[in-house]
PDB file of C-alpha atoms and ligand atoms in Angstrom:
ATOM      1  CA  UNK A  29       0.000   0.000   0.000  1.00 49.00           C
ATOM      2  CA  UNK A  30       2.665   2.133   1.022  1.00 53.00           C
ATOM      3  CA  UNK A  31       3.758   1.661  -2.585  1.00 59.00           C
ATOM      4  CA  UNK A  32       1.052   4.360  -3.661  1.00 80.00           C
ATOM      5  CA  UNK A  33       1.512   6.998  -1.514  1.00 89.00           C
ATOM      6  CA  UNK A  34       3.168  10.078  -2.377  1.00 90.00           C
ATOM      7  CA  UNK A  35       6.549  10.561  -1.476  1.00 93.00           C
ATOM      8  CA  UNK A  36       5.753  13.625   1.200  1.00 92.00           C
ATOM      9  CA  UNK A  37       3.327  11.144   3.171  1.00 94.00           C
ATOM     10  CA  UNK A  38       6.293   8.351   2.950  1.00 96.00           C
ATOM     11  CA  UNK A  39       8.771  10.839   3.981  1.00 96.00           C
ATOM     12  CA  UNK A  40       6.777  11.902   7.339  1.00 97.00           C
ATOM     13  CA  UNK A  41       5.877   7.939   8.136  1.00 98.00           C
ATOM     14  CA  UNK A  42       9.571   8.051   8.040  1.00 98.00           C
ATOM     15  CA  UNK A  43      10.296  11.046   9.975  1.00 98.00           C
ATOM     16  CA  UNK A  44       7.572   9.653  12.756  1.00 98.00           C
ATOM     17  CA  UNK A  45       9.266   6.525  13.507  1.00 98.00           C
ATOM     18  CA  UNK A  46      12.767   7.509  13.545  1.00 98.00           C
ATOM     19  CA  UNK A  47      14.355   6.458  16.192  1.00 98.00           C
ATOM     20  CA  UNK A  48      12.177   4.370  17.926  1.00 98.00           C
ATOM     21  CA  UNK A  49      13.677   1.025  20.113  1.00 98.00           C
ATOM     22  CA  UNK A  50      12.192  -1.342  22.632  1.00 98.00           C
ATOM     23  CA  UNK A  51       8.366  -2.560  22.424  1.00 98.00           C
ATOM     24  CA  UNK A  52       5.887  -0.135  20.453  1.00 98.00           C
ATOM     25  CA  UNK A  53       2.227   0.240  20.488  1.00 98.00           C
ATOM     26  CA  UNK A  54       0.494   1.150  16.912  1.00 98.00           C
ATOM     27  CA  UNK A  55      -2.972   2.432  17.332  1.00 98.00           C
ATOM     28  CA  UNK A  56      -5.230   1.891  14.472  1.00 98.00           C
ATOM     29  CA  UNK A  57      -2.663   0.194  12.169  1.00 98.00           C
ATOM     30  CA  UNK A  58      -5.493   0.130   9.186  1.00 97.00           C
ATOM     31  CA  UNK A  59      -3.688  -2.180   6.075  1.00 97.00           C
ATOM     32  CA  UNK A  60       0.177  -1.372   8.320  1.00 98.00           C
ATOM     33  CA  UNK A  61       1.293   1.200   6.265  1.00 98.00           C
ATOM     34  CA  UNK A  62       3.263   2.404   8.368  1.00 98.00           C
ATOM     35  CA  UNK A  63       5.118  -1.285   9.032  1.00 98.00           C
ATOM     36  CA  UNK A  64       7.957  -0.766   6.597  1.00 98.00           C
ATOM     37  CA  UNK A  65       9.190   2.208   8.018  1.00 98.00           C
ATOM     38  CA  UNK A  66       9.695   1.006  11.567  1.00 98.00           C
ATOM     39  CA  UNK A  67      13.682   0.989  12.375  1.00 98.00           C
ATOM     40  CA  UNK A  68      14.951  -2.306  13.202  1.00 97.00           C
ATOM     41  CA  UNK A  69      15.986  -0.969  16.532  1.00 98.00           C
ATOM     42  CA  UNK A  70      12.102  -1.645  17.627  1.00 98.00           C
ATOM     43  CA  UNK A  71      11.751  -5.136  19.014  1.00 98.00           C
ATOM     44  CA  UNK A  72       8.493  -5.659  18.865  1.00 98.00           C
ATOM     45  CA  UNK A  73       5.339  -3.563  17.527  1.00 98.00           C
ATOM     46  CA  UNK A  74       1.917  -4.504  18.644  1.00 98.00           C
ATOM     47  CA  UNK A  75      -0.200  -2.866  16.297  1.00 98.00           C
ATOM     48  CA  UNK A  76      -4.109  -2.809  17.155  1.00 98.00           C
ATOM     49  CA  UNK A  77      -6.812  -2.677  14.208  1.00 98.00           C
ATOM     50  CA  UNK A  78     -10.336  -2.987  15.006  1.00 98.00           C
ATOM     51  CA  UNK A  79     -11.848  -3.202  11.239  1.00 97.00           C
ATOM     52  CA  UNK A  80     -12.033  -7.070  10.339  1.00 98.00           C
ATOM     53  CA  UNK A  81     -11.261  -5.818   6.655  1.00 97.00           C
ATOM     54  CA  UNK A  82      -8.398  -3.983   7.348  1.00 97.00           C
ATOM     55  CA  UNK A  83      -6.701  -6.161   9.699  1.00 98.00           C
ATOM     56  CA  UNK A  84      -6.025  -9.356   7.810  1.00 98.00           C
ATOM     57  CA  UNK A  85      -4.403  -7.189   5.544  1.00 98.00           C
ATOM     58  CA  UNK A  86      -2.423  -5.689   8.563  1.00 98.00           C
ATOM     59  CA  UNK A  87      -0.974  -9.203   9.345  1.00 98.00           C
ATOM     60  CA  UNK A  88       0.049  -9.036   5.444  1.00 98.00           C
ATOM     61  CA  UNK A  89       1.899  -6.486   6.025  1.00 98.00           C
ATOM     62  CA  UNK A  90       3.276  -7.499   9.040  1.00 98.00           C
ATOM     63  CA  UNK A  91       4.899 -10.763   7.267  1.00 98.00           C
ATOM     64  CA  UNK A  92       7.742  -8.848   5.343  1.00 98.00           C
ATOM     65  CA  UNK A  93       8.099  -6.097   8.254  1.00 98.00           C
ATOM     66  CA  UNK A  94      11.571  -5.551   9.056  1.00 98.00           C
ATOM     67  CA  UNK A  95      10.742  -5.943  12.868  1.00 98.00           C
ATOM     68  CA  UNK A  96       8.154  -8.582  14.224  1.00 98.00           C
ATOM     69  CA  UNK A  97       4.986  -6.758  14.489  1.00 98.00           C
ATOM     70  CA  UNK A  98       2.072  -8.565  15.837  1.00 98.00           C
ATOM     71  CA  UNK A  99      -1.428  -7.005  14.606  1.00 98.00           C
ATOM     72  CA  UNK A 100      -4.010  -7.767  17.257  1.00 98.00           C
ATOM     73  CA  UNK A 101      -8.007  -6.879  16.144  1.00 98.00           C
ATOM     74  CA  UNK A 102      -9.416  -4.311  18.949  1.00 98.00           C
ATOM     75  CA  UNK A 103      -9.895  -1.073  19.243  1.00 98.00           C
ATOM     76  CA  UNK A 104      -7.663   1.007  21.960  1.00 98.00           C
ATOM     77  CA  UNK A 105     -10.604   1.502  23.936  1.00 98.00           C
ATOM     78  CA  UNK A 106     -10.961  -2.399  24.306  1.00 98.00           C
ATOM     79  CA  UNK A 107      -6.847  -3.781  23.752  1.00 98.00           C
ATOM     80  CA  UNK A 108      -6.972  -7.364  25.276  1.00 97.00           C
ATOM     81  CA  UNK A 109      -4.801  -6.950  29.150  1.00 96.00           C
ATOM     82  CA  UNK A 110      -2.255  -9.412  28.273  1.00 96.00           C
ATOM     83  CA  UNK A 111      -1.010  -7.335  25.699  1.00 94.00           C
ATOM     84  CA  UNK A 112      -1.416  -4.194  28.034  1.00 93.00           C
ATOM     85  CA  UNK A 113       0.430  -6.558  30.846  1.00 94.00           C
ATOM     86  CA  UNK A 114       4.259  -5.075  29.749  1.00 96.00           C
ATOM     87  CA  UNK A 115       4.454  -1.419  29.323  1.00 98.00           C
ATOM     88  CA  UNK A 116       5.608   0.512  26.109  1.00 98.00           C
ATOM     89  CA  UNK A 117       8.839   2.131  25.286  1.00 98.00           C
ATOM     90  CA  UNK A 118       6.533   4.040  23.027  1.00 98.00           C
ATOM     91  CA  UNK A 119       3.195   4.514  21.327  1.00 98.00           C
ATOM     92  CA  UNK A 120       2.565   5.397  17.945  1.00 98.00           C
ATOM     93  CA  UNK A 121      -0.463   7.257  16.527  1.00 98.00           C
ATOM     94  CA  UNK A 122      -0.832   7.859  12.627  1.00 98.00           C
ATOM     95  CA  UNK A 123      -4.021   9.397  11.036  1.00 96.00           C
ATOM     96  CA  UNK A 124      -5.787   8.258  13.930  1.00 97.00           C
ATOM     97  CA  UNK A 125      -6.758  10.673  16.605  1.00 98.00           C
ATOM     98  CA  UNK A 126      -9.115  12.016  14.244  1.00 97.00           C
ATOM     99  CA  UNK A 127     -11.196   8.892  14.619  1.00 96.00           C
ATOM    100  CA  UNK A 128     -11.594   7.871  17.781  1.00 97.00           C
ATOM    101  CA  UNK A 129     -14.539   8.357  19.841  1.00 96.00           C
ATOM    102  CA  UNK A 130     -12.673  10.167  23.087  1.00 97.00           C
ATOM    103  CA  UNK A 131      -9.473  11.670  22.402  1.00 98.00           C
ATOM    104  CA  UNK A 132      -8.163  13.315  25.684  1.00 98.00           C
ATOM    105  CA  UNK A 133      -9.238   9.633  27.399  1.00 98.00           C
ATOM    106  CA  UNK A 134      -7.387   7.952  24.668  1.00 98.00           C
ATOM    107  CA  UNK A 135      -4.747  10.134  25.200  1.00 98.00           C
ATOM    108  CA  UNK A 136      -4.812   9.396  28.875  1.00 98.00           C
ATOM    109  CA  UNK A 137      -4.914   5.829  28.165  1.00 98.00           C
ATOM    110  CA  UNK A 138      -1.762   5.683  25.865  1.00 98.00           C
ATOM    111  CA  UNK A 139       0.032   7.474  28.688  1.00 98.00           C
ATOM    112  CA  UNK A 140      -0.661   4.616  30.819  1.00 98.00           C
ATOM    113  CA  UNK A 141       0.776   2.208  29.333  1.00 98.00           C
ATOM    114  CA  UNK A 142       3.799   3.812  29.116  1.00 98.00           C
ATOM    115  CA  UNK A 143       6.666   3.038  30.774  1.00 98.00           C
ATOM    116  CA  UNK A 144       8.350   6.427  32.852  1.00 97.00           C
ATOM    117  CA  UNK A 145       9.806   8.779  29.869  1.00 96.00           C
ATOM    118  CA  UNK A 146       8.036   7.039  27.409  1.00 98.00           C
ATOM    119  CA  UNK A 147       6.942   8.673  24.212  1.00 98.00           C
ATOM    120  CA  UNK A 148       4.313   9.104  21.765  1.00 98.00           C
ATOM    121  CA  UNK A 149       4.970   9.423  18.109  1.00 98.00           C
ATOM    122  CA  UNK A 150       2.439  11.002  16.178  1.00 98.00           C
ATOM    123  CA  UNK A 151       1.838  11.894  12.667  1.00 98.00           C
ATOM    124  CA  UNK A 152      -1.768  13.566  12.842  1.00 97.00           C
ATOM    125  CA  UNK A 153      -4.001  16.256  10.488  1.00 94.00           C
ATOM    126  CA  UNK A 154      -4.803  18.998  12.480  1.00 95.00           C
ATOM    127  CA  UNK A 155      -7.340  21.840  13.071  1.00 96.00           C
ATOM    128  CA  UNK A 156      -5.936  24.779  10.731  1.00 94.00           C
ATOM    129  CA  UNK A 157      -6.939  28.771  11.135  1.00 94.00           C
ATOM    130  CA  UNK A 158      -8.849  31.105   8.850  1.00 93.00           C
ATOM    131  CA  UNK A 159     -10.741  29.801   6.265  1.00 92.00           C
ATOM    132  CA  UNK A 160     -10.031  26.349   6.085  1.00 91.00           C
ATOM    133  CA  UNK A 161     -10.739  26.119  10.057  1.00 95.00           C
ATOM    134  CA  UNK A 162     -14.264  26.963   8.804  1.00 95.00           C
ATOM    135  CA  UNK A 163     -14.101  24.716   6.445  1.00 94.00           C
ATOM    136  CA  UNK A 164     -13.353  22.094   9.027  1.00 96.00           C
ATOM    137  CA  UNK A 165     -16.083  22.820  10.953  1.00 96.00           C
ATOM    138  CA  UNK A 166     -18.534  22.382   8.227  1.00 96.00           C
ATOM    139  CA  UNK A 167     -16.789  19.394   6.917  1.00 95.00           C
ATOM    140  CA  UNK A 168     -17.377  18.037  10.615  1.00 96.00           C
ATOM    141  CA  UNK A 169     -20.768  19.114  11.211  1.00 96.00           C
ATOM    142  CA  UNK A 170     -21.904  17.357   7.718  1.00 95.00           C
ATOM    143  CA  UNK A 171     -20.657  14.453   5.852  1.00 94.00           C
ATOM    144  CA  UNK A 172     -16.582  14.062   6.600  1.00 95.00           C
ATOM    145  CA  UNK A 173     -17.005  11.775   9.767  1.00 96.00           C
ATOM    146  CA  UNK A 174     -19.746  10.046   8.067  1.00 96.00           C
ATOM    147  CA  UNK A 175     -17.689   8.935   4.741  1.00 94.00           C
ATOM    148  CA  UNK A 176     -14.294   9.302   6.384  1.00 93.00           C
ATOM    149  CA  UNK A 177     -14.726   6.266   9.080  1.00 93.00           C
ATOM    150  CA  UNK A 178     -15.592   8.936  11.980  1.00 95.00           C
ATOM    151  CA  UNK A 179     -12.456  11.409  11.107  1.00 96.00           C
ATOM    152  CA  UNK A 180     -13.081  14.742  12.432  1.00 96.00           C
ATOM    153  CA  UNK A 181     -10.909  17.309  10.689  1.00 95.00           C
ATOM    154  CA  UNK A 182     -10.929  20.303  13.288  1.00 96.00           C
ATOM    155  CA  UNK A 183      -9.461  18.548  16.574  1.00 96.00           C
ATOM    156  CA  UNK A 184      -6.778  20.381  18.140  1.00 96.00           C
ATOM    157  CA  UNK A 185      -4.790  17.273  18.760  1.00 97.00           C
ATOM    158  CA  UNK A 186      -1.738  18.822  20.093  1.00 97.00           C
ATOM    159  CA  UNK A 187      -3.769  20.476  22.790  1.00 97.00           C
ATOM    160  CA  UNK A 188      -4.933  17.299  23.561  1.00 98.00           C
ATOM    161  CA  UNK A 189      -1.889  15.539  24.089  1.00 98.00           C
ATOM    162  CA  UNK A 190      -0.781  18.139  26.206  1.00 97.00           C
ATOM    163  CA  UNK A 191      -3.309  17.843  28.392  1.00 97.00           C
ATOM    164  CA  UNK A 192      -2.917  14.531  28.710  1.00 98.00           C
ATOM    165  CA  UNK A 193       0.337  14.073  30.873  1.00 97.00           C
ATOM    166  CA  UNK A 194       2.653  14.463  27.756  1.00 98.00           C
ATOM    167  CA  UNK A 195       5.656  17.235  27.233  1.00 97.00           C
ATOM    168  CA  UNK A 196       5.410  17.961  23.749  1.00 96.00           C
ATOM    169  CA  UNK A 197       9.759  18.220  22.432  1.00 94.00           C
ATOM    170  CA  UNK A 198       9.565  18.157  18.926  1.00 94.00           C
ATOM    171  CA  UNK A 199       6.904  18.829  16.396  1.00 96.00           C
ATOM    172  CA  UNK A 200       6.466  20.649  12.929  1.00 97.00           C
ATOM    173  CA  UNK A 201       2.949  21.512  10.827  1.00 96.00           C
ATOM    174  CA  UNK A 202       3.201  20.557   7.312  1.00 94.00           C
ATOM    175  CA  UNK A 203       0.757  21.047   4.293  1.00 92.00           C
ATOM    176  CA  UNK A 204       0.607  17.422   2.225  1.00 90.00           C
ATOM    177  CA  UNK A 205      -1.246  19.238  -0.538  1.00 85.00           C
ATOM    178  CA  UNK A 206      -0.533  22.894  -1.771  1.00 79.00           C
ATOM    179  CA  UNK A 207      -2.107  25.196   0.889  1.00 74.00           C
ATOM    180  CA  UNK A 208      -4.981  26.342  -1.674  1.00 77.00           C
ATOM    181  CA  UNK A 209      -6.597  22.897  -2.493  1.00 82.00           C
ATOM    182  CA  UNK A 210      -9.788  22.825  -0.328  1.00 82.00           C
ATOM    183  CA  UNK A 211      -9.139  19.788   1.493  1.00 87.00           C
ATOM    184  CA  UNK A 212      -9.710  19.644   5.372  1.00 92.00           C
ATOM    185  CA  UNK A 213      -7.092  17.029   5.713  1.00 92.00           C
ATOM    186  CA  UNK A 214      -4.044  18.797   4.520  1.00 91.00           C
ATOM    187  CA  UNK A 215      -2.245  20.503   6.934  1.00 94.00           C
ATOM    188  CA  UNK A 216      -0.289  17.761   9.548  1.00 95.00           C
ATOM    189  CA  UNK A 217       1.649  17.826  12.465  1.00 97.00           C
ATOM    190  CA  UNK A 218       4.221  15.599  13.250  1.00 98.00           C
ATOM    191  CA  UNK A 219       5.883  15.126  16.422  1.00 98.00           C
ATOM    192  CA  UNK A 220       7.246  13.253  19.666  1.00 98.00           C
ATOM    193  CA  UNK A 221       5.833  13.881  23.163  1.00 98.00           C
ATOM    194  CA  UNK A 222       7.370  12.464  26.549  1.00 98.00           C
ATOM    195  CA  UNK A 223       5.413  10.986  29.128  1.00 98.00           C
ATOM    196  CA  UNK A 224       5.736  14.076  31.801  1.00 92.00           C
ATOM    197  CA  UNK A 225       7.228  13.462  35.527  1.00 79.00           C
TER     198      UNK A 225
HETATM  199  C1  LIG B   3      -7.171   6.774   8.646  1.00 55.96           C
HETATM  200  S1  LIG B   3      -6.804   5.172   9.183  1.00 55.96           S
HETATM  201  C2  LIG B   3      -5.050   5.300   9.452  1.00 55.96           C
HETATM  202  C3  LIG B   3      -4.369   3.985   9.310  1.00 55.96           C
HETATM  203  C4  LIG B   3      -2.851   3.998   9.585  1.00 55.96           C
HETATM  204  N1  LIG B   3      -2.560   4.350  10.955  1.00 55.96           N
HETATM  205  C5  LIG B   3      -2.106   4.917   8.653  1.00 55.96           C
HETATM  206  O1  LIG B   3      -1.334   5.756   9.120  1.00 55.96           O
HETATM  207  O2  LIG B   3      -2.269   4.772   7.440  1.00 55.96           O
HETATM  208  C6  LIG B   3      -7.434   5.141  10.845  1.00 55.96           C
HETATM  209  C7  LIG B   3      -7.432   3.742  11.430  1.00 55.96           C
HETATM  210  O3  LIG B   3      -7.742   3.820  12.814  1.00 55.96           O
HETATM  211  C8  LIG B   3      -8.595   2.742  13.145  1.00 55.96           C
HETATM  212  N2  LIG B   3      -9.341   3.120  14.354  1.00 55.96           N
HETATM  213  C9  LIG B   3     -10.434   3.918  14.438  1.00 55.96           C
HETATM  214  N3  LIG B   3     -10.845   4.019  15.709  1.00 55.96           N
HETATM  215  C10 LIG B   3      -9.982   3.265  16.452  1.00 55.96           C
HETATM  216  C11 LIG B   3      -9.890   2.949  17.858  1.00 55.96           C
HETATM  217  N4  LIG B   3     -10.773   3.432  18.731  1.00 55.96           N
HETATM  218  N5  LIG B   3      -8.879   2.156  18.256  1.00 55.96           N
HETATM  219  C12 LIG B   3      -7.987   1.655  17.362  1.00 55.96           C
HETATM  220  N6  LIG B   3      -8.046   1.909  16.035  1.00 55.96           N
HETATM  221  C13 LIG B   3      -9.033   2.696  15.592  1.00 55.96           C
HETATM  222  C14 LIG B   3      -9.444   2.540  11.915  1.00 55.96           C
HETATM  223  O4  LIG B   3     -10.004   1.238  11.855  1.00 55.96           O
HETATM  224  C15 LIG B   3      -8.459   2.815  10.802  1.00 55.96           C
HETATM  225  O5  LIG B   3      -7.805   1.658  10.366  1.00 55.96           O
END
């Protein structure tokens, strides 16, 4: 899959996981896009994906990995304990907080299952200013959640993880399309927060 994205969105999947070691936790892995670009410094990624479709296609991807990466079908909300029962050198979130139900208690959640200085990865679009912030809203208040698998387009994410017990070290905003197209999905933020105190 990752084979048809353009080379901006491989470049910040890259720039996301760079660096990461230890055991990793992937929330919503959809088809594991995001699998080849894991360093093979990461021991082990458990990668949740709740949609039956998407996850067989997960373990696909997870057969010519570079790093043994076990996809496991739940949601966050509901991840099985056992797999909960070690905690995480880091978590990784990628076009994701967007679509859950809750994010501040995800958010919480992730932080919990981190061990102490832990961090959190993220690769997220993010609510923009001026006229495309009102274009988010509408997009939200309409149709975009309901064709888009429950993405909302205006969540200030950052704020969110901030709020959450993370220290936020290291983050850009980048447009994937040209500033002008109308999308509500374009601008992003990458980053890596640390689990505070
Ligand atoms: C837009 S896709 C992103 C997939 C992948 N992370 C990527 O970067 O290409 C969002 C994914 O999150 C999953 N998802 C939605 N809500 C979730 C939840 N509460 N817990 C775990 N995964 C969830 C969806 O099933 C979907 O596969």
């Amino acid at each position: 899959m990752s084979a048809h994205e353009t080379p901006v969105l491989r470049g910040l999947r890259t720039e996301n996981l760079a660096g990461l070691s230890g055991r990793v936790l992937e929330v919503g892995a959809g088809t594991g896009t995001n699998f080849a670009y894991y360093p093979d410094t990461v021991r082990q990624v458990v990668a949740l994906e709740p949609e039956t479709q998407l996850a067989p296609k997960a373990r696909e991807a997870a057969a010519t990995a570079p790093v043994p990466v076990t996809v496991v079908e739940s949601t966050i909300e509901t991840m099985p304990a056992e797999e909960a029962a070690e905690p995480f050198d880091a978590v990784v979130c990628s076009l994701v907080l967007c679509s859950v139900d809750n994010p501040e208690d995800v958010l919480r959640q992730l932080n919990s299952l981190l061990k102490p200085g832990g961090e959190l990865r993220y690769f997220e679009h993010v609510a923009s200013s001026g006229w495309r912030g009102q274009l988010q809203r509408v997009a939200d208040a309409t149709v975009w959640p309901r064709i888009s698998g429950n993405c909302h387009t205006h969540r200030d994410t950052e704020r969110a993880i901030g709020g959450a017990g993370f220290v936020v070290d290291a983050a850009r905003h980048q447009w994937t399309f040209p500033a002008w197209v109308p999308l509500p999905v374009s601008e992003v933020a990458v980053g890596r927060a640390v689990k505070a105190g």
